[in-house]
Coordinates of C-alpha atoms and ligand atoms in Angstrom, one line a residue:
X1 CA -8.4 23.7 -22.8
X2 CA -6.2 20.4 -23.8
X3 CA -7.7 17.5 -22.2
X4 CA -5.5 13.9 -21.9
X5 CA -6.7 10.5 -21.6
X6 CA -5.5 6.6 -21.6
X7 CA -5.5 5.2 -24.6
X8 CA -3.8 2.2 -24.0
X9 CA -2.2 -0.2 -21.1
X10 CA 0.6 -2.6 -20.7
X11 CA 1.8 -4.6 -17.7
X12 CA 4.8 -7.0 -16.9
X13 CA 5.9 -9.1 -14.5
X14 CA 8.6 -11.4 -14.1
X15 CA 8.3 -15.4 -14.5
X16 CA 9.6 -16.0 -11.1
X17 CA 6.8 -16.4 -8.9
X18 CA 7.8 -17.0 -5.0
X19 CA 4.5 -18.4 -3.2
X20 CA 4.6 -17.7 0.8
X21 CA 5.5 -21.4 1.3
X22 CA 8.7 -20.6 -0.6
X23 CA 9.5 -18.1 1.5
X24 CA 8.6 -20.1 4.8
X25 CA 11.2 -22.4 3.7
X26 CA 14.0 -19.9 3.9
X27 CA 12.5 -17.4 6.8
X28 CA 10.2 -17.8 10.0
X29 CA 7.0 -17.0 8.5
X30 CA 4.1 -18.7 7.1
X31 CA 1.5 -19.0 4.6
X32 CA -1.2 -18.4 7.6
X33 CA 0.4 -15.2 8.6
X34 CA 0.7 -13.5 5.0
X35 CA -2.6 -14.3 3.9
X36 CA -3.8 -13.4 6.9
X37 CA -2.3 -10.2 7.6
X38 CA -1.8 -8.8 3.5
X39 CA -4.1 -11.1 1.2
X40 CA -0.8 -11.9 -0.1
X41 CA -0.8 -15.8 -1.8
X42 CA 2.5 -15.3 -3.9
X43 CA 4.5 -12.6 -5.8
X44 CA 7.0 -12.2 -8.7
X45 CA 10.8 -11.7 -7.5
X46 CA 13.1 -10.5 -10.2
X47 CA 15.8 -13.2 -11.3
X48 CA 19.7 -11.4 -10.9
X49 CA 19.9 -10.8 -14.7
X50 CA 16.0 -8.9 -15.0
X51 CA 16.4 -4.9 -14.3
X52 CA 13.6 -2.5 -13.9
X53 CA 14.1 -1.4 -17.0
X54 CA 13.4 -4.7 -18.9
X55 CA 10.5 -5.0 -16.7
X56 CA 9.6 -1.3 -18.1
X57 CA 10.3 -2.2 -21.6
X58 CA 8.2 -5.2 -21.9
X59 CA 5.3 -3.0 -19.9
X60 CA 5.7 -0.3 -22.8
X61 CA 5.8 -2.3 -25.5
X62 CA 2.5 -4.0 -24.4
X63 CA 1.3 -0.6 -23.8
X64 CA 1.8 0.9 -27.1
X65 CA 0.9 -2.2 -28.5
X66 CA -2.3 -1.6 -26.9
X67 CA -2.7 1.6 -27.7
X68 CA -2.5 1.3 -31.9
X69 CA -0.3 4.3 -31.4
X70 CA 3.3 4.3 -33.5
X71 CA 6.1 4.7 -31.1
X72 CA 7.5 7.8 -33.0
X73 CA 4.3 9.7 -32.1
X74 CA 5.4 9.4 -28.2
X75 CA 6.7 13.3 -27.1
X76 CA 7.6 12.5 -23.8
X77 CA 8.5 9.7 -21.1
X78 CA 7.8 9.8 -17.6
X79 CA 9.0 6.6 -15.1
X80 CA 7.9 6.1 -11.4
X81 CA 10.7 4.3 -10.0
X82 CA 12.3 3.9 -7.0
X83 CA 14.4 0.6 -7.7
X84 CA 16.1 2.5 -11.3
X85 CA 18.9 0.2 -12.8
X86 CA 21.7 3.2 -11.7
X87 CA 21.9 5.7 -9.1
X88 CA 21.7 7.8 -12.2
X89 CA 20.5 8.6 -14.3
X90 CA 17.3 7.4 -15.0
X91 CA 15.3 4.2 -16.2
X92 CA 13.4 7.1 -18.5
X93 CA 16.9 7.5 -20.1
X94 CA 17.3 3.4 -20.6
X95 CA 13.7 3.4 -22.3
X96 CA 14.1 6.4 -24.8
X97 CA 17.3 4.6 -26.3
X98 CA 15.9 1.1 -26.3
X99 CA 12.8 2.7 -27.9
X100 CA 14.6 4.9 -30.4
X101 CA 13.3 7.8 -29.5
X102 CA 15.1 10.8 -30.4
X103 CA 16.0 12.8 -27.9
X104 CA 12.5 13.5 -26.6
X105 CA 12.2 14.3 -22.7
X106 CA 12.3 11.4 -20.5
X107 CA 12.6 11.7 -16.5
X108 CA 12.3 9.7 -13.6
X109 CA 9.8 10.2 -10.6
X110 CA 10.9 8.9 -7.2
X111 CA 7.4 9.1 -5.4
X112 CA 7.8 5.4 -4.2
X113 CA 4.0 3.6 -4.2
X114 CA 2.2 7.2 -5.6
X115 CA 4.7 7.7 -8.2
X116 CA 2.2 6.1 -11.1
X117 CA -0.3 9.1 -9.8
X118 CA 2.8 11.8 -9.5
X119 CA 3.6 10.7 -13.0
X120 CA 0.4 10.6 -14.4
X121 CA -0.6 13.9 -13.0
X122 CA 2.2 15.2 -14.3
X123 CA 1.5 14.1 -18.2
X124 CA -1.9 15.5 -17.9
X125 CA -0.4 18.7 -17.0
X126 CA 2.1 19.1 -20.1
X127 CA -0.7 17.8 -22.1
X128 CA -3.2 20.5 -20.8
X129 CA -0.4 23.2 -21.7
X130 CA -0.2 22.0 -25.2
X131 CA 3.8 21.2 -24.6
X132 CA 3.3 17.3 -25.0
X133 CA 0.5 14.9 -27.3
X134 CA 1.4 11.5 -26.5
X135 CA 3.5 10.5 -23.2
X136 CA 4.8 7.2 -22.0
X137 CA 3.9 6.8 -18.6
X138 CA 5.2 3.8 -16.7
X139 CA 6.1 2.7 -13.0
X140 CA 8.3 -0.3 -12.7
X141 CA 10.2 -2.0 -9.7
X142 CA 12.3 -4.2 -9.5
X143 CA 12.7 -3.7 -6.2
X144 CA 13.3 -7.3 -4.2
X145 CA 16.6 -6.8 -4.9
X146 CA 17.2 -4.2 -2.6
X147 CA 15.4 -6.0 0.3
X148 CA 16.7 -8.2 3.4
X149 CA 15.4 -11.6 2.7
X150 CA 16.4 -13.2 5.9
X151 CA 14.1 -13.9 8.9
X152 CA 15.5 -10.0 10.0
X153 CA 13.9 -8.4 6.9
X154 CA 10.2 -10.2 6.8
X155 CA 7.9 -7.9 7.6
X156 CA 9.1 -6.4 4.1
X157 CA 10.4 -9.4 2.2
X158 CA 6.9 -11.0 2.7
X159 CA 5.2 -8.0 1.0
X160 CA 7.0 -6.7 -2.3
X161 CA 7.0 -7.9 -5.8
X162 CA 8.5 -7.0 -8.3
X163 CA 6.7 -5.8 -12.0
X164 CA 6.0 -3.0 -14.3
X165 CA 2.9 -1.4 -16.1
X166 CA 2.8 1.4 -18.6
X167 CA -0.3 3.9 -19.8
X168 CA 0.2 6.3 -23.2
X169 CA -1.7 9.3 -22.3
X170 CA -3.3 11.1 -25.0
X171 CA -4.3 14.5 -25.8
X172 CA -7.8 14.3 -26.6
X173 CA -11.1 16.4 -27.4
X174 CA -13.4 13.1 -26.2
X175 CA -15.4 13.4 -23.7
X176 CA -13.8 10.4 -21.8
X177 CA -10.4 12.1 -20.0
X178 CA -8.3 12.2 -17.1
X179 CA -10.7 14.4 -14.3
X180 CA -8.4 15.6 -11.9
X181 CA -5.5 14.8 -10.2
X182 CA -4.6 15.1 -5.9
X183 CA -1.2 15.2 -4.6
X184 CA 0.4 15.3 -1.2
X185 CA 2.9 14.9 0.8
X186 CA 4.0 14.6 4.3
X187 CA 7.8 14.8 4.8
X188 CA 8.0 14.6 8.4
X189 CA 7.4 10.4 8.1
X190 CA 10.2 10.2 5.6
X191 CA 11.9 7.9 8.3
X192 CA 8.7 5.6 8.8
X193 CA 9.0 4.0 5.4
X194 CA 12.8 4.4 3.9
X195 CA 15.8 3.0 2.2
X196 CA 18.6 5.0 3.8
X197 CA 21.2 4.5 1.4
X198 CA 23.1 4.9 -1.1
X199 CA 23.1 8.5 -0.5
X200 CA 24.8 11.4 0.4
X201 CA 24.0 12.1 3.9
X202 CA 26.9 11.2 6.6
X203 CA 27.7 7.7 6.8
X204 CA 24.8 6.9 3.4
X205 CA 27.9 5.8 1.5
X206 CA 30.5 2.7 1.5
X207 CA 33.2 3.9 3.9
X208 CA 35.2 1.5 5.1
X209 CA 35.0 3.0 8.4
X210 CA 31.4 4.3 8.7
X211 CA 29.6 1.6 6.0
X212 CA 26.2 0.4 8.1
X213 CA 24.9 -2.1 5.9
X214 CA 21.5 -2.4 7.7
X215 CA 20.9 1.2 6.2
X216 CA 21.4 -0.5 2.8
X217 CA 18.1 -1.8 2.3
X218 CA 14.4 -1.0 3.0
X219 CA 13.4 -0.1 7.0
X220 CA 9.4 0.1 7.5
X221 CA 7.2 0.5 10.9
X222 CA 4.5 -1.1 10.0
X223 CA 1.7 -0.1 12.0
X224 CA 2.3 3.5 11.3
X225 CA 2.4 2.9 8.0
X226 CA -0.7 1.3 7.7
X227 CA -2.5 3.4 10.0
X228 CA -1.9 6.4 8.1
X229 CA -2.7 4.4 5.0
X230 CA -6.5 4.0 6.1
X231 CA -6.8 7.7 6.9
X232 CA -5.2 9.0 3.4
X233 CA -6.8 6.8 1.3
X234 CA -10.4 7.9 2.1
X235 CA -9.2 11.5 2.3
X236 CA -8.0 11.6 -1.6
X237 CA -10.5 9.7 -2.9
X238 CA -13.6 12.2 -1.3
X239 CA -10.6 14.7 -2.4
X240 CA -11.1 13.9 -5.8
X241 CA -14.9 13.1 -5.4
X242 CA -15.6 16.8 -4.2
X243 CA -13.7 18.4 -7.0
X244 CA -15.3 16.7 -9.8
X245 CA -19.1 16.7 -8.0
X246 CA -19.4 13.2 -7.8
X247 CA -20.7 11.0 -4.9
X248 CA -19.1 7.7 -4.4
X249 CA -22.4 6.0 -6.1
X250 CA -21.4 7.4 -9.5
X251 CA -17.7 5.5 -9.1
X252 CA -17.6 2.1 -11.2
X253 CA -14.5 1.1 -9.4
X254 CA -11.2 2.2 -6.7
X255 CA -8.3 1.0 -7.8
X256 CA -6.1 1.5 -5.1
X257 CA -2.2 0.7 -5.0
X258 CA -2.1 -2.7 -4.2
X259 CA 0.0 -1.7 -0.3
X260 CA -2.2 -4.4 2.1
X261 CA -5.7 -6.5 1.5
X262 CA -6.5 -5.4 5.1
X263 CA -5.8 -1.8 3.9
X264 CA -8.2 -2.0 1.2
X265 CA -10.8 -3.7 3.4
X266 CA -10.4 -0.9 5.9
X267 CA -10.6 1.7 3.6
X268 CA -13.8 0.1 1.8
X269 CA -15.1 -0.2 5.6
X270 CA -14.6 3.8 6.3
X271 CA -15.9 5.1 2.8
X272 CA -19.0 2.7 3.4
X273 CA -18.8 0.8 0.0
X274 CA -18.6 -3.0 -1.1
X275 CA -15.3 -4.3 -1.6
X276 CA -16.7 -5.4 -5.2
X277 CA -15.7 -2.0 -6.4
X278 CA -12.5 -1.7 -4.7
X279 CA -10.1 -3.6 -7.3
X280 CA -7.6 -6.1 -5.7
X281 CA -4.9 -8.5 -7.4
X282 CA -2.4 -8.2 -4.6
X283 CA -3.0 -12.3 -3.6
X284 CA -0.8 -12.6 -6.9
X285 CA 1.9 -9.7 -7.1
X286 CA 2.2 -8.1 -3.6
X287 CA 3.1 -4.6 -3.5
X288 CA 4.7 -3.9 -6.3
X289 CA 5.4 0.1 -5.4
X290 CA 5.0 2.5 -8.2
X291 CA 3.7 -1.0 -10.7
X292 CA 0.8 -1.8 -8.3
X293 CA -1.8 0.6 -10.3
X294 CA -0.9 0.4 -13.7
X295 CA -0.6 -3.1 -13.5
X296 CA -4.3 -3.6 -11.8
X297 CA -5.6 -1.4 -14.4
X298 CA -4.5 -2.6 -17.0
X299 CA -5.6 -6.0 -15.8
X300 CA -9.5 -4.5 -14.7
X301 CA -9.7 -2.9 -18.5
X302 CA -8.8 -7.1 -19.4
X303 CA -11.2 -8.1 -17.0
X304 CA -14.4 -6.1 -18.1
X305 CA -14.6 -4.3 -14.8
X306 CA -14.1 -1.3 -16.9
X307 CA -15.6 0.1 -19.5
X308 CA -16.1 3.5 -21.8
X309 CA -18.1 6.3 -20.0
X310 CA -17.3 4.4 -16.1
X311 CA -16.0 7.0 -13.4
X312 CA -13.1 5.2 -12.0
X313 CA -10.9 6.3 -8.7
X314 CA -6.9 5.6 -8.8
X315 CA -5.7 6.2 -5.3
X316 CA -2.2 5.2 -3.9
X317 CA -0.4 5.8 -0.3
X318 CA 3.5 5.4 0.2
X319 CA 6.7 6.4 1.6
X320 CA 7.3 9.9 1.8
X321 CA 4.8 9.9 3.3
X322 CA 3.2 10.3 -0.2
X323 CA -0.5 10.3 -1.3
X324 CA -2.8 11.0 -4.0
X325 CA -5.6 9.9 -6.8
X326 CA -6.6 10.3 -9.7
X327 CA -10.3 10.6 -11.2
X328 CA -11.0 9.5 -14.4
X329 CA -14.3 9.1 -17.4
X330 CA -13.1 6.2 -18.8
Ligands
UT7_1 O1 3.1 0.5 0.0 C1 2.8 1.2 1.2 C2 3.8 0.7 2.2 N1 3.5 -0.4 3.0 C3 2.3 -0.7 3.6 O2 1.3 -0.1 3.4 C4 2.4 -1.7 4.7 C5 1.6 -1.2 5.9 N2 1.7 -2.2 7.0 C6 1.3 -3.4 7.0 O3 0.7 -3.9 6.0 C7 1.4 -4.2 8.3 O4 1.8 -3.5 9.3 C8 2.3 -5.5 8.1 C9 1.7 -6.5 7.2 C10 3.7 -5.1 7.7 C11 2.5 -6.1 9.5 O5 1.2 -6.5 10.0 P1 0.9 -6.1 11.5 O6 -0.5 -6.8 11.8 O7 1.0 -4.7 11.7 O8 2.0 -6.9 12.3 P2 3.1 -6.3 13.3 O9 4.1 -5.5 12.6 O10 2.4 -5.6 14.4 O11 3.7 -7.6 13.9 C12 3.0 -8.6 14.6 C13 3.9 -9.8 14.9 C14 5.3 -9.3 15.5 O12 5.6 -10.3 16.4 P3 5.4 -10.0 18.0 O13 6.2 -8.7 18.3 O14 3.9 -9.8 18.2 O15 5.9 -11.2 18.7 C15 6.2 -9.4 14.3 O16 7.6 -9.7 14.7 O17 4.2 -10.5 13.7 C16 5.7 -10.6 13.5 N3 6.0 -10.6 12.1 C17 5.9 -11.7 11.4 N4 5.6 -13.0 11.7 C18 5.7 -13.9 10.7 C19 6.3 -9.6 11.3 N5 6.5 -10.0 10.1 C20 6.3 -11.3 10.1 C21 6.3 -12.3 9.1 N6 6.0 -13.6 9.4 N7 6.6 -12.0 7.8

């Protein structure tokens, strides 16, 4: 059977960066209370002209850049977006004309913080069919734009950034390859972590007489977010570690999606390992939703923390609720 695997990364993230002491000068918060309660130091906020997709451009260009791969040779595009330019269609459709790619499949997954995973999982499975050879796999937000930045809106405005990272998956006869992929869902918290509108459902749309603009940006609950996050996390990741045989000693590093430091800490605490193999850059970029992994992979592969033959675990948690990882022989 077709096996896939990375062959190159890319991130991007936008010049502005808004440290928590901007934001305390414009909402009640404070630098004491974001560290304190995310890990978060300061995060990239999209300027009005910046889109997802020229955040997802620039990621993809580094990303094939990094791969050695000609553009021409990419089958297939896959984005992880829930912040796309239009309602529709897709930022998949933006990148395969700005990339002149003609006419291959390009499609948009709206999986919010696992959409990376969803999308990745997906490339491996058109790839293990023999239908695809080289796909463009990116996740991208920029999704500040949507959120309430006033003092009503901080328990979200404090935590998002705003970014893009891209992976060209490969088939590949190597013995280094994407290992399996986990998804879930759980549809029954859809209302626990949710931009209501636009949409179609009564009142999701701008009627002059039924237009709720509080519905109009991102609602979260917090603590139920957060404690569902510890208990997925370490699910998926033994998920993935049962499936492939492995014990949590043989994994080089987790790189989780970047949602909370306090998550990560919690779910390092539960699984019994040292937070030095549990990958964090959130203190820079927040939560950047479907960006977080690609972007602190690419970044770990810069880094060293990663090299050929490692077992590595990607893991994410999100709205949905959504869940899943990712194993991988680098
Ligand atoms: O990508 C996946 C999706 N997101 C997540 O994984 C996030 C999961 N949840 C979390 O990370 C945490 O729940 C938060 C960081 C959002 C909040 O931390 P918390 O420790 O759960 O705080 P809380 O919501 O229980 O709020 C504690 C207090 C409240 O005040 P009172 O009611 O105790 O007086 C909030 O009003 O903190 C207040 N608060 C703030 N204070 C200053 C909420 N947001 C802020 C803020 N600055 N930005």
């Amino acid at each position: 059977m077709n096996s896939s695997k990375i062959i190159g990364m890319g991130f991007y993230v936008p010049d502005n960066v808004i440290t928590n002491e901007d934001l305390s000068q414009k909402i009640d918060t404070s630098d004491e209370w974001i560290q304190t309660r995310s890990g978060i130091k300061e995060r990239r906020w999209a300027s009005e002209e910046i889109t997802t997709f020229d955040l997802a451009h620039k990621a993809s260009l580094n990303a094939i850049s990094n791969a050695g791969i000609d553009p021409q040779d990419i089958d297939m595009i896959i984005v992880g977006t829930l912040s796309s330019d239009y309602f529709f269609p897709g930022v998949s459709a933006q990148l395969q004309e700005s990339l002149n790619l003609n006419t291959i499949g390009a499609f948009d997954i709206k999986a919010a913080c696992s959409a990376f995973i969803y999308s990745l999982s997906i490339a491996d499975q058109f790839i293990k069919t023999g239908m695809a050879k080289n796909i463009l796999v990116v996740g991208a937000e920029a999704q500040t734009k949507l959120i309430d930045k006033s003092t009503k809106g901080r328990d979200i405005a404090v935590l998002f950034g705003d970014g893009a990272g891209a992976a060209i998956i490969q088939k590949t006869n190597d013995k280094s390859f994407i290992l399996s992929t986990h998804l879930h869902c759980e549809g029954k918290n859809i209302k626990n972590l949710w931009m209501e509108a636009p949409g179609t459902s009564p009142g999701s749309w701008f009627e002059n007489n039924n237009f709720v603009p509080e519905r109009f940006t991102p609602a979260m609950n917090g603590r139920e977010v957060f404690k569902n996050a510890v208990k997925r996390f370490p699910e998926v990741i033994n998920e993935a570690l049962v499936y492939n045989k492995l014990s949590i000693k043989d994994i080089k590093l987790i790189i989780p999606h970047q949602a909370n430091f306090r998550i990560s800490q919690a779910v390092a605490n539960r699984m019994n390992v040292d937070m030095n193999i549990v990958y964090s850059n959130i203190h820079k970029y927040g939560n950047t939703t479907a960006a977080s992994i690609p972007i602190a992979l690419t970044e770990a592969i810069e880094e060293g923390r990663i090299i050929k033959g490692d077992h590595i675990i990607l893991a994410a948690f999100g709205a949905g609720y959504t869940w899943a990882s990712a194993a991988i022989k680098w």
